[in-house]
Coordinates of C-alpha atoms in Angstrom, one line a residue:
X1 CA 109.1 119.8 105.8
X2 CA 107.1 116.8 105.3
X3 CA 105.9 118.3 101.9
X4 CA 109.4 118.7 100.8
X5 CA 110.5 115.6 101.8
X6 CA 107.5 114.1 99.5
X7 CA 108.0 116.0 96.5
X8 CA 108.4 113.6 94.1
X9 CA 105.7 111.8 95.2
X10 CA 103.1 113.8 95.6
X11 CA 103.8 115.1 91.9
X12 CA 103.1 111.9 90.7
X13 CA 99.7 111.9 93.0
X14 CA 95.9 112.9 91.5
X15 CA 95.4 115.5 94.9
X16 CA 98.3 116.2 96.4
X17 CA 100.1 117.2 93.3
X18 CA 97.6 120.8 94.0
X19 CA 99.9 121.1 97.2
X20 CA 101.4 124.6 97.2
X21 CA 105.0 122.8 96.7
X22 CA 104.2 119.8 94.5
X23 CA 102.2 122.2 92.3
X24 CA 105.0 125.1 92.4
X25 CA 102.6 127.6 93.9
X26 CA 105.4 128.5 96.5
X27 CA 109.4 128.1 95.7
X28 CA 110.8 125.0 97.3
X29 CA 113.3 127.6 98.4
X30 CA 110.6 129.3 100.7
X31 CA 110.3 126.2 102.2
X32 CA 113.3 125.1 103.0
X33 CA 113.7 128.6 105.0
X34 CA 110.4 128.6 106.9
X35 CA 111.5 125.3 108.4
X36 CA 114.2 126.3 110.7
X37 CA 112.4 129.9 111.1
X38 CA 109.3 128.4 112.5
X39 CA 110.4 125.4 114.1
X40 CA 112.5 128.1 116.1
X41 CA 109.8 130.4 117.0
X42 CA 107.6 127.7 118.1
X43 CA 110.3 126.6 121.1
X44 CA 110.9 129.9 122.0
X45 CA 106.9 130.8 122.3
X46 CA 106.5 127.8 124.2
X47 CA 108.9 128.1 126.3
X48 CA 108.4 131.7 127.9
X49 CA 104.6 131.5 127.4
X50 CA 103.9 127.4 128.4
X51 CA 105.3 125.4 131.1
X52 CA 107.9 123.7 130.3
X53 CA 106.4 119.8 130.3
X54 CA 104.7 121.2 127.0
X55 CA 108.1 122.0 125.3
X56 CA 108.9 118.6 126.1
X57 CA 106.2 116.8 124.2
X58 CA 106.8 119.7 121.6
X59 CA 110.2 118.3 121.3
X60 CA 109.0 114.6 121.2
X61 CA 106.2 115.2 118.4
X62 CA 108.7 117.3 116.4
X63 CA 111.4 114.0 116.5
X64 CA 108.6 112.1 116.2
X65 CA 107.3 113.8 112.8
X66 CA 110.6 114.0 111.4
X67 CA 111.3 110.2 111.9
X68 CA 107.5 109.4 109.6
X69 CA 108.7 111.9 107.0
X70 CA 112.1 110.0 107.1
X71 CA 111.6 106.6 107.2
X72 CA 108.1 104.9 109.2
X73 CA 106.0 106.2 106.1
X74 CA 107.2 104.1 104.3
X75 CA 106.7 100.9 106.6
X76 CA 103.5 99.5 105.8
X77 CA 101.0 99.3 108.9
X78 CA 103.8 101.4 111.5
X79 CA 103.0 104.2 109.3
X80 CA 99.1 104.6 110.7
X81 CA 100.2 103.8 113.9
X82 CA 102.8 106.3 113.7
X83 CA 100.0 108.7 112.7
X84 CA 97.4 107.8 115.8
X85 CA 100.4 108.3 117.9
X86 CA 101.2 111.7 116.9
X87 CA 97.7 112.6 116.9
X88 CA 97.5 111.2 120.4
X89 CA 100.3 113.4 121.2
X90 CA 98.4 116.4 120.2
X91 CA 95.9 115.7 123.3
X92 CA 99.0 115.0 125.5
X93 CA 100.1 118.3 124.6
X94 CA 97.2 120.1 125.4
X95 CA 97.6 118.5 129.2
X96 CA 100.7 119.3 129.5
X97 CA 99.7 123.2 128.1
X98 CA 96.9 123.1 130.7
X99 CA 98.7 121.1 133.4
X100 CA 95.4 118.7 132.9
X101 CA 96.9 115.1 133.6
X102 CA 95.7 112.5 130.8
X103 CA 93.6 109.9 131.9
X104 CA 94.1 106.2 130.6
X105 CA 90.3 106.3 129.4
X106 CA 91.4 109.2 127.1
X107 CA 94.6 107.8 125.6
X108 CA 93.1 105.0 124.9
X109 CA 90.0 106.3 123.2
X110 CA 92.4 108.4 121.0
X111 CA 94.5 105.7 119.7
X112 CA 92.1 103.8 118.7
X113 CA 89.6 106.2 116.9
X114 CA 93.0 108.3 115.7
X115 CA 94.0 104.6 114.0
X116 CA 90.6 104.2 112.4
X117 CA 91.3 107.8 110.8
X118 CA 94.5 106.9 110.0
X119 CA 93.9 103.8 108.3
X120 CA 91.2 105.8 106.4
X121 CA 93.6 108.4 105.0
X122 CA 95.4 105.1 103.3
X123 CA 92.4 103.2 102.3
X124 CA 90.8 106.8 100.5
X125 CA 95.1 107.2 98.8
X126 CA 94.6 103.6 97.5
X127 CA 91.4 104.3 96.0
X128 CA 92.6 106.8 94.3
X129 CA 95.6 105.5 93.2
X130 CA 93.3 102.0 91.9
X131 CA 91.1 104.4 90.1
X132 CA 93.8 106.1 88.2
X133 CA 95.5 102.0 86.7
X134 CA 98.0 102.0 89.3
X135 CA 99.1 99.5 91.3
X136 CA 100.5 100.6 95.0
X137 CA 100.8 104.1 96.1
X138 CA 104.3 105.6 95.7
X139 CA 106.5 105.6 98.5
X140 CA 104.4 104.2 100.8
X141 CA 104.5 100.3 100.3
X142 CA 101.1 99.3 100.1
X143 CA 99.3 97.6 97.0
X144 CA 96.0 97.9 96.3
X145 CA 95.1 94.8 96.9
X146 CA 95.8 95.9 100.7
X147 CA 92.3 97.6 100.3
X148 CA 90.0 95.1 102.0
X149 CA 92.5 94.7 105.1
X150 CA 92.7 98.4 105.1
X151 CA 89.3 98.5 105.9
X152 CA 88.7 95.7 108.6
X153 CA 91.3 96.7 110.5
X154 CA 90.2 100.9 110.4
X155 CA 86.1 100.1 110.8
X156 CA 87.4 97.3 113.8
X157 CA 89.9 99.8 115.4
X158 CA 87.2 102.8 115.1
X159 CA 84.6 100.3 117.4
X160 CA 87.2 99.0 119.9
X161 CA 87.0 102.8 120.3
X162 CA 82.9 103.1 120.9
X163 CA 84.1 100.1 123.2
X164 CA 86.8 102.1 125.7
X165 CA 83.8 104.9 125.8
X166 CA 81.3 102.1 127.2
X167 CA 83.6 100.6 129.4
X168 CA 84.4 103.9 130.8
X169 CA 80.8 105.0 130.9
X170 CA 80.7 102.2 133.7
X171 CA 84.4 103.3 135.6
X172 CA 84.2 104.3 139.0
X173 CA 86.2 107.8 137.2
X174 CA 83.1 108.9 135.5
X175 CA 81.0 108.2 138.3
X176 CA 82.8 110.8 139.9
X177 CA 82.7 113.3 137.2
X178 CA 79.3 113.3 135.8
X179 CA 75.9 113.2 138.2
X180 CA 74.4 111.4 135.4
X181 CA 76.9 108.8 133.8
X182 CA 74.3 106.4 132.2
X183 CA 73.0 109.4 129.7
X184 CA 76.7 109.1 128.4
X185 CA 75.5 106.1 126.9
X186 CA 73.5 108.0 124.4
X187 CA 77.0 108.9 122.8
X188 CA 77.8 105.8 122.0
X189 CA 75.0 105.2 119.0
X190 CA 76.4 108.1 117.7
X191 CA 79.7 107.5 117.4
X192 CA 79.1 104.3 115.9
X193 CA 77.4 106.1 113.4
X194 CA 79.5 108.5 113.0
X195 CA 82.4 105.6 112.2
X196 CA 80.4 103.3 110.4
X197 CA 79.5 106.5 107.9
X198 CA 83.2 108.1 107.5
X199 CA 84.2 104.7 106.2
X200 CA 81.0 104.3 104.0
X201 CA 81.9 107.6 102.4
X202 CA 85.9 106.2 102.4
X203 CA 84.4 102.8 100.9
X204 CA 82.4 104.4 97.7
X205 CA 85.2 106.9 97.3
X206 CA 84.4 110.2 98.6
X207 CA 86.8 110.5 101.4
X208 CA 88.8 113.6 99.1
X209 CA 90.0 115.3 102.5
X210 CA 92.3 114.1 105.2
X211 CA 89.3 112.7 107.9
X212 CA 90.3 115.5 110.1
X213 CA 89.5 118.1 108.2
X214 CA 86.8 116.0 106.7
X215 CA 84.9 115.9 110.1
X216 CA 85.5 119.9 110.6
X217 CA 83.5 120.4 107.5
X218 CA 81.2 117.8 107.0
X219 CA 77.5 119.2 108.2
X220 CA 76.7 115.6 109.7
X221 CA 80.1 115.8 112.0
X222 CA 79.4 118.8 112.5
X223 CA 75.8 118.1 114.0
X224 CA 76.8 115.3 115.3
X225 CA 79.3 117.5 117.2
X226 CA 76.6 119.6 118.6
X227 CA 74.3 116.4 119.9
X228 CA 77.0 114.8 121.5
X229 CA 77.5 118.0 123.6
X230 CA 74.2 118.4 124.8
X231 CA 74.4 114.9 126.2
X232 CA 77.9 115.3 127.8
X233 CA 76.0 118.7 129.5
X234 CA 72.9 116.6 130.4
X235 CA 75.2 114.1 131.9
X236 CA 76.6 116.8 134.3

């Protein structure tokens, strides 16, 4: 739905005009018919195989969505945190699927490393759109001259994250999780890392990917991935 709502603008994009719509791989047609055919088998799944907290969220994220494709993508700055909240959601909806309660360490992690990501989803679009002579990014409000903000704010907002995890590290809630909290520090170098190199790559302009599927493929992430886990099971 999102895609069809951004048609026209993602025709007039360098990448997302190779979307399956933009790029008329798939009928706008066949679009417009999967959306009320999935969107209804989702709630119906949910609701006989979940409990029913998780339909609620469902519900929530699905309003949510609709309201960015409508209208906060195209406020500059609510937009991102639009996106971190909706990401955050994600996690609250895997609680709710699990029955796991969220803890306010966790929330707050993810909104402010899901911001960083955010904001470097814009900064990589107005790259592109300054490296191909034009001025703001269609539809979205922002000018290219936004791209030095762009990039405090995401590289800030991604270490106020490394932040919540050290001041968690020292809670009295992972003292009662882990037998050894103080080797969680270890993760903390690495997600500063981590950070300091997706906006480095986002910086000299090879951010192509959304950061998501950016940190599922990238070899570092991915290794990174694997360290930090050993340290959460050493911490255990």
């Amino acid at each position: 739905m999102n895609d069809l709502l951004d048609l026209p603008a993602d025709r007039q994009h360098p990448c997302k005009r190779l979307r399956p719509f933009a790029a008329g791989t798939l009928p706008v047609l066949a679009g417009a018919l999967a959306v009320p055919a999935l969107l209804t088998l989702a709630f119906l799944l949910a609701g006989i195989t979940l409990p029913p907290l998780f339909a609620g969220v469902l519900l929530g994220y699905y309003l949510l969505t609709l309201a960015y494709s409508l209208y906060f993508k195209q406020i500059v700055m609510l937009d991102t945190v639009v996106l971190a909240a909706l990401y955050t959601l994600r996690i609250i909806a895997g609680t709710a699927a699990t029955t796991i309660a969220p803890t306010f360490w966790l929330l707050a992690f993810s909104m402010f490393i899901f911001l960083s990501l955010a904001l470097v989803k814009r900064h990589a679009e107005l790259l592109t759109m300054q490296e191909a002579g034009q001025s703001s990014a269609r539809g979205r409000g922002y000018q290219v001259d936004d791209l030095q903000l762009l990039q405090a704010l995401g590289g800030a907002s991604g270490y106020l994250s490394v932040l919540v995890l050290a001041l968690y590290i020292n809670s009295s809630a992972s003292q009662a999780l882990y037998r050894y909290p103080e080797v969680i520090w270890l993760l903390c170098p690495l997600l500063l890392y981590w950070i300091s190199r997706v906006w480095l790559k986002t910086h000299r302009g090879e951010m192509y990917d959304d950061p998501v599927i950016f940190a599922v493929q990238d070899r570092v992430s991915q290794m990174l991935l694997g360290i930090g886990a050993v340290i959460v099971w050493l911490a255990l």
